[in-house]
Coordinates of C-alpha atoms and ligand atoms in Angstrom, one line a residue:
X1 CA 10.9 -74.7 -39.8
X2 CA 14.0 -76.6 -40.9
X3 CA 16.0 -73.4 -40.9
X4 CA 16.4 -73.1 -37.3
X5 CA 18.1 -76.6 -37.0
X6 CA 21.8 -75.6 -37.9
X7 CA 22.1 -72.6 -35.8
X8 CA 20.6 -74.2 -32.7
X9 CA 22.7 -77.3 -33.1
X10 CA 26.0 -75.5 -33.7
X11 CA 25.4 -73.1 -30.7
X12 CA 25.8 -76.3 -28.4
X13 CA 29.2 -77.3 -29.8
X14 CA 32.6 -76.0 -28.9
X15 CA 33.8 -73.3 -31.3
X16 CA 36.3 -75.6 -33.4
X17 CA 33.7 -78.4 -33.6
X18 CA 30.8 -76.1 -34.6
X19 CA 33.2 -74.9 -37.5
X20 CA 33.7 -78.4 -38.7
X21 CA 30.3 -79.7 -38.3
X22 CA 28.9 -76.6 -39.9
X23 CA 30.4 -77.6 -43.2
X24 CA 28.6 -81.1 -43.0
X25 CA 25.0 -79.5 -42.3
X26 CA 23.8 -78.1 -45.5
X27 CA 20.5 -76.8 -46.7
X28 CA 19.6 -78.2 -50.2
X29 CA 18.9 -76.5 -53.3
X30 CA 18.5 -78.9 -56.2
X31 CA 18.9 -76.1 -58.8
X32 CA 22.3 -74.9 -57.4
X33 CA 23.8 -77.8 -55.6
X34 CA 25.7 -76.6 -52.5
X35 CA 29.0 -78.1 -51.4
X36 CA 28.9 -80.4 -48.6
X37 CA 31.8 -81.8 -46.5
X38 CA 32.1 -85.5 -46.6
X39 CA 34.5 -88.4 -46.2
X40 CA 36.5 -86.8 -43.6
X41 CA 37.5 -88.0 -40.1
X42 CA 34.9 -87.9 -37.4
X43 CA 35.5 -85.6 -34.5
X44 CA 36.8 -87.7 -31.6
X45 CA 34.2 -87.8 -28.8
X46 CA 31.2 -87.5 -31.0
X47 CA 28.9 -90.4 -31.3
X48 CA 28.9 -91.5 -35.0
X49 CA 27.0 -93.8 -36.9
X50 CA 30.0 -94.9 -38.9
X51 CA 31.6 -98.3 -39.0
X52 CA 35.3 -99.2 -39.7
X53 CA 37.5 -100.0 -42.7
X54 CA 37.5 -103.8 -42.0
X55 CA 33.6 -103.8 -41.8
X56 CA 33.6 -102.3 -45.3
X57 CA 35.9 -104.8 -46.7
X58 CA 35.1 -108.1 -44.9
X59 CA 31.5 -107.5 -43.9
X60 CA 30.3 -105.5 -46.9
X61 CA 32.0 -106.5 -50.0
X62 CA 33.4 -110.1 -49.4
X63 CA 31.1 -111.2 -46.9
X64 CA 28.1 -112.1 -49.0
X65 CA 30.1 -114.6 -51.1
X66 CA 29.3 -118.1 -50.1
X67 CA 32.2 -120.4 -51.4
X68 CA 35.0 -118.3 -50.0
X69 CA 36.4 -119.0 -46.6
X70 CA 36.6 -115.4 -45.1
X71 CA 39.1 -115.5 -42.0
X72 CA 39.3 -112.6 -39.8
X73 CA 42.6 -112.2 -38.4
X74 CA 42.0 -110.5 -35.0
X75 CA 40.3 -110.5 -31.8
X76 CA 37.0 -112.4 -31.9
X77 CA 34.8 -109.3 -31.5
X78 CA 35.6 -108.2 -35.0
X79 CA 34.6 -111.4 -36.4
X80 CA 31.6 -111.8 -34.3
X81 CA 30.1 -108.4 -35.0
X82 CA 30.5 -108.8 -38.8
X83 CA 28.9 -112.1 -38.6
X84 CA 25.4 -111.9 -40.5
X85 CA 24.1 -109.0 -38.7
X86 CA 23.5 -107.5 -42.1
X87 CA 21.1 -110.4 -43.1
X88 CA 22.8 -111.0 -46.5
X89 CA 21.3 -114.1 -47.7
X90 CA 22.6 -116.7 -50.1
X91 CA 21.1 -119.8 -51.7
X92 CA 23.6 -122.7 -52.5
X93 CA 23.2 -124.5 -55.8
X94 CA 24.9 -127.4 -57.9
X95 CA 27.5 -125.1 -59.1
X96 CA 28.4 -124.0 -55.7
X97 CA 27.0 -126.2 -53.1
X98 CA 29.3 -124.8 -50.3
X99 CA 28.0 -122.1 -47.9
X100 CA 30.5 -120.7 -45.3
X101 CA 28.2 -117.7 -44.6
X102 CA 26.9 -119.1 -41.3
X103 CA 30.5 -119.5 -40.1
X104 CA 32.3 -116.9 -38.2
X105 CA 36.1 -117.7 -39.1
X106 CA 38.6 -116.0 -36.8
X107 CA 42.1 -116.4 -35.5
X108 CA 40.7 -115.2 -32.2
X109 CA 44.0 -113.3 -31.3
X110 CA 44.9 -113.3 -27.6
X111 CA 47.3 -110.9 -25.7
X112 CA 50.2 -113.3 -26.3
X113 CA 49.5 -113.1 -30.0
X114 CA 49.7 -109.3 -29.8
X115 CA 52.9 -109.2 -27.8
X116 CA 54.8 -112.1 -29.7
X117 CA 52.9 -111.9 -33.2
X118 CA 50.1 -113.7 -34.7
X119 CA 51.4 -115.0 -38.1
X120 CA 51.8 -118.6 -36.8
X121 CA 48.2 -118.6 -35.4
X122 CA 47.0 -117.3 -38.8
X123 CA 48.9 -120.2 -40.8
X124 CA 47.5 -122.8 -38.4
X125 CA 43.9 -121.3 -39.0
X126 CA 44.4 -121.6 -42.8
X127 CA 45.6 -125.1 -42.5
X128 CA 42.6 -126.1 -40.3
X129 CA 40.3 -124.4 -42.7
X130 CA 41.7 -126.2 -45.6
X131 CA 41.6 -129.6 -43.9
X132 CA 38.0 -129.2 -42.9
X133 CA 36.5 -127.6 -45.9
X134 CA 38.8 -127.8 -48.8
X135 CA 37.5 -124.3 -50.1
X136 CA 38.3 -122.9 -53.6
X137 CA 39.6 -119.8 -51.8
X138 CA 40.6 -118.4 -48.5
X139 CA 40.6 -114.7 -48.0
X140 CA 42.2 -113.2 -44.9
X141 CA 41.0 -109.7 -43.4
X142 CA 43.2 -107.6 -41.2
X143 CA 41.9 -105.9 -38.0
X144 CA 43.5 -103.0 -36.2
X145 CA 45.9 -105.0 -33.9
X146 CA 47.2 -106.8 -37.1
X147 CA 48.4 -103.4 -38.4
X148 CA 49.7 -102.1 -35.1
X149 CA 51.8 -105.2 -34.5
X150 CA 53.0 -105.6 -38.1
X151 CA 51.6 -109.0 -39.0
X152 CA 52.0 -109.4 -42.6
X153 CA 48.8 -111.2 -44.0
X154 CA 50.2 -111.0 -47.7
X155 CA 53.3 -112.9 -46.5
X156 CA 51.2 -115.5 -44.7
X157 CA 48.9 -115.9 -47.8
X158 CA 51.9 -116.6 -50.1
X159 CA 53.5 -119.0 -47.6
X160 CA 50.3 -120.9 -47.3
X161 CA 49.7 -120.9 -51.0
X162 CA 53.1 -122.6 -51.4
X163 CA 52.6 -125.0 -48.4
X164 CA 49.4 -126.1 -49.9
X165 CA 50.8 -126.4 -53.4
X166 CA 48.6 -123.9 -55.0
X167 CA 45.5 -126.0 -54.5
X168 CA 43.6 -123.1 -53.0
X169 CA 43.6 -119.3 -54.0
X170 CA 44.6 -117.6 -50.7
X171 CA 44.8 -113.7 -50.6
X172 CA 44.9 -111.1 -48.0
X173 CA 43.4 -107.6 -47.3
X174 CA 45.1 -104.9 -45.5
X175 CA 41.8 -103.5 -44.3
X176 CA 42.8 -102.7 -40.6
X177 CA 39.8 -100.8 -39.0
X178 CA 41.7 -97.5 -38.7
X179 CA 43.1 -97.5 -42.3
X180 CA 40.4 -95.0 -43.5
X181 CA 37.9 -92.6 -42.1
X182 CA 35.0 -95.2 -42.3
X183 CA 34.0 -98.4 -44.1
X184 CA 34.2 -96.6 -47.4
X185 CA 38.0 -97.3 -47.4
X186 CA 37.3 -100.9 -46.9
X187 CA 35.3 -100.9 -50.0
X188 CA 38.1 -99.5 -52.0
X189 CA 40.5 -102.1 -50.5
X190 CA 38.1 -104.9 -51.3
X191 CA 37.6 -103.7 -55.0
X192 CA 41.4 -103.7 -55.4
X193 CA 41.7 -107.3 -54.1
X194 CA 38.8 -108.5 -56.2
X195 CA 40.6 -107.3 -59.2
X196 CA 43.9 -108.4 -58.3
X197 CA 42.9 -112.0 -57.2
X198 CA 39.7 -113.0 -58.9
X199 CA 38.2 -111.0 -61.7
X200 CA 39.2 -112.4 -65.0
X201 CA 40.5 -115.8 -63.7
X202 CA 37.9 -117.8 -65.7
X203 CA 37.0 -117.2 -69.3
X204 CA 34.1 -119.8 -69.5
X205 CA 30.8 -118.4 -70.7
X206 CA 27.7 -120.3 -69.9
X207 CA 24.0 -119.6 -69.2
X208 CA 20.7 -119.6 -71.0
X209 CA 20.3 -115.9 -72.3
X210 CA 22.4 -114.1 -74.9
X211 CA 22.1 -110.7 -73.0
X212 CA 24.5 -110.9 -70.2
X213 CA 25.1 -108.3 -67.6
X214 CA 26.6 -107.7 -64.0
X215 CA 24.8 -106.1 -61.1
X216 CA 27.3 -104.4 -59.0
X217 CA 26.8 -103.0 -55.6
X218 CA 23.9 -105.2 -54.6
X219 CA 24.3 -107.3 -51.5
X220 CA 21.4 -109.4 -51.1
X221 CA 20.3 -107.9 -47.9
X222 CA 16.9 -109.5 -47.0
X223 CA 16.7 -111.3 -50.2
X224 CA 17.0 -108.2 -52.5
X225 CA 19.3 -110.1 -55.1
X226 CA 16.9 -112.9 -55.1
X227 CA 14.1 -110.5 -56.3
X228 CA 16.4 -109.0 -58.8
X229 CA 17.5 -112.5 -60.1
X230 CA 13.8 -113.5 -60.6
X231 CA 13.0 -110.2 -62.5
X232 CA 16.1 -110.7 -64.8
X233 CA 15.1 -114.2 -65.6
X234 CA 11.5 -113.0 -66.6
X235 CA 13.0 -110.5 -68.9
X236 CA 15.4 -113.0 -70.3
X237 CA 18.6 -111.5 -69.0
X238 CA 21.6 -113.3 -67.7
X239 CA 23.1 -112.2 -64.6
X240 CA 26.7 -113.1 -64.8
X241 CA 27.8 -111.7 -61.5
X242 CA 26.1 -110.0 -58.8
X243 CA 28.7 -108.2 -56.5
X244 CA 28.4 -109.6 -54.2
X245 CA 24.9 -110.7 -53.0
X246 CA 24.3 -114.4 -53.4
X247 CA 27.5 -114.5 -55.2
X248 CA 30.2 -117.2 -55.8
X249 CA 33.9 -117.1 -56.4
X250 CA 33.1 -118.1 -60.1
X251 CA 30.9 -115.1 -60.5
X252 CA 33.8 -112.8 -59.7
X253 CA 36.0 -114.8 -62.0
X254 CA 33.8 -114.6 -65.0
X255 CA 32.3 -111.1 -64.4
X256 CA 34.4 -109.8 -67.4
X257 CA 32.7 -111.9 -69.9
X258 CA 29.4 -109.7 -69.3
X259 CA 28.4 -106.9 -71.8
X260 CA 27.1 -104.4 -69.5
X261 CA 27.7 -103.5 -65.7
X262 CA 24.7 -102.0 -63.9
X263 CA 25.8 -100.1 -60.7
X264 CA 23.4 -100.1 -57.9
X265 CA 25.4 -99.0 -54.9
X266 CA 28.0 -96.9 -56.6
X267 CA 29.8 -96.0 -53.2
X268 CA 30.9 -99.5 -52.5
X269 CA 31.9 -101.0 -55.9
X270 CA 32.4 -98.0 -58.5
X271 CA 36.2 -99.0 -58.5
X272 CA 35.3 -102.5 -60.0
X273 CA 32.9 -100.9 -62.5
X274 CA 35.7 -98.7 -63.7
X275 CA 38.3 -101.7 -63.8
X276 CA 36.0 -103.8 -65.8
X277 CA 35.5 -101.0 -68.4
X278 CA 39.4 -100.1 -68.5
X279 CA 40.5 -103.7 -68.7
X280 CA 37.9 -105.5 -70.8
X281 CA 35.8 -102.7 -72.5
X282 CA 32.4 -103.2 -70.5
X283 CA 30.5 -100.0 -70.3
X284 CA 28.7 -99.2 -66.9
X285 CA 25.5 -97.4 -66.1
X286 CA 24.0 -96.3 -62.8
X287 CA 20.9 -98.5 -61.9
X288 CA 18.4 -98.6 -59.2
X289 CA 16.1 -101.3 -58.3
X290 CA 14.8 -99.6 -55.2
X291 CA 11.4 -98.3 -56.1
X292 CA 8.8 -99.7 -58.7
X293 CA 9.3 -96.6 -61.0
X294 CA 13.1 -96.8 -60.6
X295 CA 13.2 -100.6 -61.5
X296 CA 11.0 -100.0 -64.6
X297 CA 13.4 -97.3 -65.6
X298 CA 16.6 -99.4 -65.1
X299 CA 15.0 -102.4 -67.1
X300 CA 14.2 -100.0 -70.1
X301 CA 17.8 -98.6 -69.9
X302 CA 19.0 -102.3 -70.4
X303 CA 16.6 -102.8 -73.3
X304 CA 17.8 -99.7 -74.9
X305 CA 21.5 -100.6 -74.4
X306 CA 21.1 -103.9 -76.1
X307 CA 18.8 -102.5 -78.8
X308 CA 17.1 -105.6 -79.5
X309 CA 13.3 -105.2 -80.2
X310 CA 12.4 -108.7 -78.8
X311 CA 14.0 -107.8 -75.5
X312 CA 12.7 -104.4 -75.4
X313 CA 9.1 -106.0 -76.0
X314 CA 9.6 -108.6 -73.4
X315 CA 10.8 -106.1 -70.9
X316 CA 7.6 -103.9 -71.6
X317 CA 5.5 -107.0 -71.1
X318 CA 7.0 -107.8 -67.7
X319 CA 6.7 -104.2 -66.5
X320 CA 2.9 -104.0 -67.3
X321 CA 2.4 -107.3 -65.5
X322 CA 4.3 -106.5 -62.4
X323 CA 2.9 -102.9 -62.3
X324 CA -0.7 -104.2 -61.6
X325 CA -0.1 -105.5 -58.2
X326 CA 2.4 -102.8 -57.4
X327 CA -0.3 -100.0 -58.1
X328 CA -2.9 -101.8 -56.0
X329 CA -0.6 -102.1 -52.9
X330 CA 0.5 -98.5 -53.4
X331 CA -3.0 -97.1 -53.6
X332 CA -3.8 -99.0 -50.5
X333 CA -0.8 -97.6 -48.6
X334 CA -1.1 -94.2 -49.9
X335 CA -4.5 -93.6 -48.1
X336 CA -2.5 -93.6 -44.9
X337 CA 1.0 -92.6 -45.8
X338 CA 0.4 -89.6 -47.8
X339 CA 1.8 -86.5 -46.5
X340 CA 3.8 -88.1 -43.7
X341 CA 7.6 -87.0 -43.2
X342 CA 10.6 -89.2 -43.2
X343 CA 14.3 -88.9 -42.2
X344 CA 17.0 -91.1 -43.7
X345 CA 20.5 -91.5 -42.4
X346 CA 22.0 -94.7 -43.8
X347 CA 25.3 -95.7 -45.1
X348 CA 26.5 -94.5 -48.6
X349 CA 23.7 -95.0 -51.0
X350 CA 20.5 -96.1 -49.3
X351 CA 19.7 -92.7 -47.8
X352 CA 19.4 -91.6 -51.4
X353 CA 17.7 -94.8 -53.1
X354 CA 15.0 -95.3 -50.6
X355 CA 13.6 -91.7 -51.1
X356 CA 12.2 -93.2 -54.2
X357 CA 10.1 -95.6 -52.1
X358 CA 9.0 -92.9 -49.9
X359 CA 8.0 -90.7 -52.8
X360 CA 5.9 -93.5 -54.2
X361 CA 4.2 -93.4 -50.6
X362 CA 3.5 -89.8 -51.1
X363 CA 6.0 -89.0 -48.2
X364 CA 8.5 -86.3 -48.0
X365 CA 12.1 -86.9 -47.0
X366 CA 12.8 -83.6 -45.0
X367 CA 16.3 -84.6 -43.9
X368 CA 18.8 -87.3 -45.0
X369 CA 22.5 -87.9 -45.1
X370 CA 25.2 -90.6 -45.4
X371 CA 27.3 -92.0 -42.8
X372 CA 30.3 -92.4 -45.1
X373 CA 29.4 -91.2 -48.6
X374 CA 31.7 -89.0 -50.6
X375 CA 30.9 -85.6 -52.0
X376 CA 30.0 -87.2 -55.4
X377 CA 27.3 -89.3 -53.6
X378 CA 25.7 -85.9 -52.5
X379 CA 26.4 -83.6 -55.3
X380 CA 26.8 -85.9 -58.3
X381 CA 29.7 -87.5 -60.2
X382 CA 30.8 -84.4 -61.9
X383 CA 32.3 -82.9 -58.8
X384 CA 34.9 -85.6 -58.7
X385 CA 37.7 -83.6 -60.1
X386 CA 37.2 -80.8 -57.7
X387 CA 37.3 -83.2 -54.5
X388 CA 40.5 -82.7 -52.6
X389 CA 42.6 -85.8 -52.1
X390 CA 43.6 -85.7 -48.4
X391 CA 46.1 -87.7 -46.4
X392 CA 43.5 -90.3 -45.4
X393 CA 42.5 -91.1 -49.1
X394 CA 46.1 -91.3 -50.0
X395 CA 46.6 -94.0 -47.5
X396 CA 44.7 -96.4 -49.6
X397 CA 46.4 -98.2 -52.4
X398 CA 45.6 -97.0 -55.9
X399 CA 46.1 -99.8 -58.4
X400 CA 46.9 -99.2 -62.1
X401 CA 44.5 -100.9 -64.5
X402 CA 45.5 -101.3 -68.0
X403 CA 43.7 -102.8 -70.9
X404 CA 43.8 -106.6 -71.0
X405 CA 46.4 -107.5 -73.7
X406 CA 44.2 -110.2 -75.2
X407 CA 40.7 -109.8 -73.8
X408 CA 40.1 -106.1 -74.1
X409 CA 37.1 -105.8 -76.5
X410 CA 34.8 -102.6 -76.4
X411 CA 31.2 -103.7 -76.2
X412 CA 30.2 -100.6 -78.1
X413 CA 32.0 -98.3 -80.4
X414 CA 32.4 -94.7 -79.5
X415 CA 29.9 -93.7 -82.0
X416 CA 27.4 -96.5 -80.7
X417 CA 27.8 -95.0 -77.2
X418 CA 27.4 -91.5 -78.4
X419 CA 24.2 -92.5 -80.2
X420 CA 22.9 -94.3 -77.0
X421 CA 23.7 -91.2 -75.1
X422 CA 21.6 -89.0 -77.5
X423 CA 18.8 -91.5 -76.9
X424 CA 19.0 -90.7 -73.2
X425 CA 21.2 -93.1 -71.7
X426 CA 24.0 -91.9 -69.4
X427 CA 27.4 -93.8 -69.0
X428 CA 29.8 -93.5 -66.3
X429 CA 27.7 -90.9 -64.4
X430 CA 25.1 -90.4 -61.8
X431 CA 23.4 -87.6 -59.9
X432 CA 23.8 -87.4 -56.3
X433 CA 21.2 -87.4 -53.6
X434 CA 20.9 -83.5 -53.5
X435 CA 19.6 -83.2 -57.0
X436 CA 16.7 -85.2 -56.0
X437 CA 15.7 -83.6 -52.8
X438 CA 13.5 -80.6 -52.3
X439 CA 14.7 -77.0 -51.9
X440 CA 15.3 -76.3 -48.2
X441 CA 15.6 -79.8 -47.0
X442 CA 18.4 -80.6 -44.6
X443 CA 21.4 -82.7 -45.8
X444 CA 23.8 -83.8 -43.1
X445 CA 27.0 -85.9 -43.4
X446 CA 28.1 -88.3 -40.7
X447 CA 25.2 -87.2 -38.3
X448 CA 26.1 -87.3 -34.7
X449 CA 23.9 -88.8 -32.0
X450 CA 23.4 -85.4 -30.5
X451 CA 22.1 -84.0 -33.9
X452 CA 19.9 -87.0 -34.4
X453 CA 18.2 -86.3 -30.9
X454 CA 17.7 -82.7 -31.9
X455 CA 16.3 -83.5 -35.3
X456 CA 13.6 -85.6 -33.7
X457 CA 12.9 -83.2 -30.9
X458 CA 12.3 -80.3 -33.2
X459 CA 10.7 -82.0 -36.2
X460 CA 9.1 -85.1 -35.1
X461 CA 9.2 -87.1 -38.3
X462 CA 6.8 -89.9 -38.8
X463 CA 9.6 -92.3 -39.5
X464 CA 13.3 -92.3 -39.0
X465 CA 15.4 -94.6 -41.0
X466 CA 18.9 -95.7 -39.6
X467 CA 20.4 -98.8 -38.0
X468 CA 20.6 -100.8 -34.8
X469 CA 22.8 -98.2 -32.9
X470 CA 19.9 -95.7 -33.3
X471 CA 17.0 -97.8 -33.3
X472 CA 15.9 -97.9 -29.5
X473 CA 17.0 -94.4 -28.8
X474 CA 14.8 -93.2 -31.4
X475 CA 11.8 -95.4 -30.6
X476 CA 12.2 -94.3 -26.8
X477 CA 11.5 -90.8 -28.1
X478 CA 8.2 -92.0 -29.6
X479 CA 9.3 -92.3 -33.2
X480 CA 9.3 -95.5 -35.1
X481 CA 12.7 -96.5 -36.6
X482 CA 13.0 -98.5 -39.7
X483 CA 16.4 -100.1 -40.1
X484 CA 17.6 -99.8 -43.7
X485 CA 20.8 -101.7 -43.2
X486 CA 19.3 -105.1 -42.4
X487 CA 15.6 -104.3 -42.7
X488 CA 14.9 -105.4 -39.4
X489 CA 13.3 -108.8 -40.2
X490 CA 11.8 -107.7 -43.5
X491 CA 12.5 -107.6 -47.1
X492 CA 13.2 -108.1 -49.9
X493 CA 12.7 -104.4 -50.8
X494 CA 14.3 -104.5 -54.2
X495 CA 12.4 -104.6 -57.6
X496 CA 8.6 -104.8 -58.0
X497 CA 8.1 -107.4 -55.4
X498 CA 10.2 -105.5 -52.9
X499 CA 8.4 -102.2 -53.5
X500 CA 5.0 -104.0 -52.6
X501 CA 6.7 -105.3 -49.3
X502 CA 8.0 -101.8 -48.5
X503 CA 4.7 -100.2 -49.0
X504 CA 3.0 -102.7 -46.6
X505 CA 5.8 -102.5 -44.0
X506 CA 6.0 -98.7 -43.8
X507 CA 2.3 -98.3 -43.8
X508 CA 2.2 -100.5 -40.7
X509 CA 5.1 -98.9 -39.1
X510 CA 4.8 -95.2 -39.7
X511 CA 0.8 -95.1 -39.5
X512 CA 0.6 -96.9 -36.3
X513 CA -1.2 -94.9 -33.5
X514 CA 0.8 -96.6 -30.7
X515 CA 3.7 -94.2 -31.2
X516 CA 1.6 -91.2 -30.1
X517 CA 1.1 -93.0 -26.8
X518 CA 4.8 -93.4 -26.2
X519 CA 6.2 -91.2 -23.5
X520 CA 10.1 -90.9 -23.1
X521 CA 11.0 -92.0 -19.5
X522 CA 11.7 -88.4 -18.5
X523 CA 8.4 -87.0 -19.8
Ligands
ICS601 FE1 26.3 -99.7 -50.5 MO1 24.5 -100.9 -44.0 FE2 25.3 -101.4 -49.0 FE3 25.0 -98.8 -48.6 FE4 27.2 -100.0 -48.1 FE5 26.6 -100.5 -45.8 FE6 24.7 -101.9 -46.7 FE7 24.3 -99.4 -46.2 C1 25.4 -100.4 -47.4 S1 27.2 -101.4 -49.8 S2 26.1 -102.4 -45.0 S3 24.3 -100.1 -50.3 S4 24.3 -103.2 -48.3 S5 28.6 -100.2 -46.4 S6 22.7 -100.8 -45.5 S7 26.8 -98.0 -49.3 S8 25.8 -99.1 -44.6 S9 23.6 -97.7 -47.4

C-alpha cells in the first residue's frame, strides 16, 4: 500500500524538514496532475543523489565532444570524478580525428593557488595544451574555489586568445559547483556558452541526405548515439548535430543549418532548441528513442514533418524490419518480466523515458522521480508560466537571443505548422512524467537516502534504477540495482537495437533468483 509511505517517512523528520519534503512527495493522478516541488535547494544534511553545477556543464553537456580540450580549473578531484565515469563514447573519423575524451585536463589547483590566485596557472595550462595538441578549441570550466577566490576565467580566455593570435577558439564557463541547486544550472550555463561561442560559426552544408535534423539532448552513453546514427542512416536522414553525444566542434557550429531539432533530453538542452528556433527559424519537437514503440513514433513524426512520401515509405520499411527481432526478444523476456515492479530515480529525464521500456516488459513503475528535474519535467511544459523564479534560478545568466539578421529562415510557415499540428504533431511542447504514470503511484523529487531505504523496506521492488552512489546500498538490501546513468557495463539502450539489449539485461537482472538468497548483514 503506497499510501502509507509519505506519512511514515515524514514522521521521522524534524517538523521543518517534514514540511519541505512533504511538498516533494506526491501521489500521482494522470487525469488531474498534482503540483510537485522541484528544482529547489536540497536540505543540508540530507543525503541527496544530486551532483553539482560544474558536473552539469563540463561533465554532461560539453564532456562528450571529442575535439575540444576541456580544461577543469580547480582541484584535481573535480576533473577526476567527471572523467568518463558516465561512459560517453565517441568514434573519431576523418573529419575530426582528434579525441581528447580519454584525457582529464585540469589545472590541479593547490593551496598556494587558492591563496594567491590561479589565473597564471590556468594560462600556463592553456599554453601547454595548445603546444601539445593544437586543438580547434579550448573550453575552461570553473569549479567552486574559482568563484570563491575570484579568478576570472573569461579574462584568461580573452588574454590567451590574444596571446595565441586567435588561432584557437578559447572560452570559459562560470559553472562553479555551487552556482545553482544542482547540475541543472550547469546545463543552462553550458547551453548559453554553446550559443555564444560555437553555434552558427560555420555555414557549410555537406552530407548525403536532403532531410537534415539535429538530435538534441543525446549524450551517447553506452553507445546510444551510435544506435541512433545507424537508424537515421537506414532511413536516409542526415544528422547534422547530436548534442553532444559523439559530437565535434563542427557539429555545434553547423547545427543552425538543420531543418528540424528533435529534443531527447529536454531538461539539459531545451535552451539550445529554443535559441535555434528564435535565431534561425528551426522548429523543435520532443522525441524519444528509448523504447521500441517510442522510437517508431519518433521516426514517424520526422516523416510527417518533412511530408515526403518517399521518406515516409522508407521509414515504414525500416520500422517493419526492425520490429521483427524486437518482438522476438520482447516476447522471450516478457515470460519472466511480466508483472514485476520497478522504481526509477534518475537525473532529469531518464526516470521518465525508461518507463517506456519497462512498460514494454510488462513491468509497472510504482515509484519514480528526478534528481534535478523542474516542475515541467514532472507536470508538462504547460506549467512553465506558473513556475516561480527564485533567487537560485535568477543567479544563472539569461541571454537574449534575437533573430539572426541574415540567416533567420523559418523552415515552415505559420500555416504549415498549424496544419502539421492538426495532423497530430506537437511543436515546442511535451508531457511530463506524471501524465504517463498510473494513478496512486509515488512521485518523489530529489529522493533522500533515507527515503530510498524506506521505499525498499516497505515495497520490495524487483528492480531499482539509480546510480553508483545508491547501487551497493540497495543491492545489500537484496534488490538488484541497474544504473541508468552509465548503464553499468551495458548499452546501447536507445533505438530498436537498444531496446533488445535492455529486454535481455533486465530479464537477467530482475528475474535472477539469487537476490532472494541475499540477506542484509544485520538480518
Ligand atoms: Fe539529460 Mo546521469 Fe542525461 Fe538525464 Fe542529464 Fe545526467 Fe545522464 Fe541522467 C542525464 S543530460 S548524466 S538524460 S546522459 S545530467 S544519466 S537529464 S543524471 S537522466
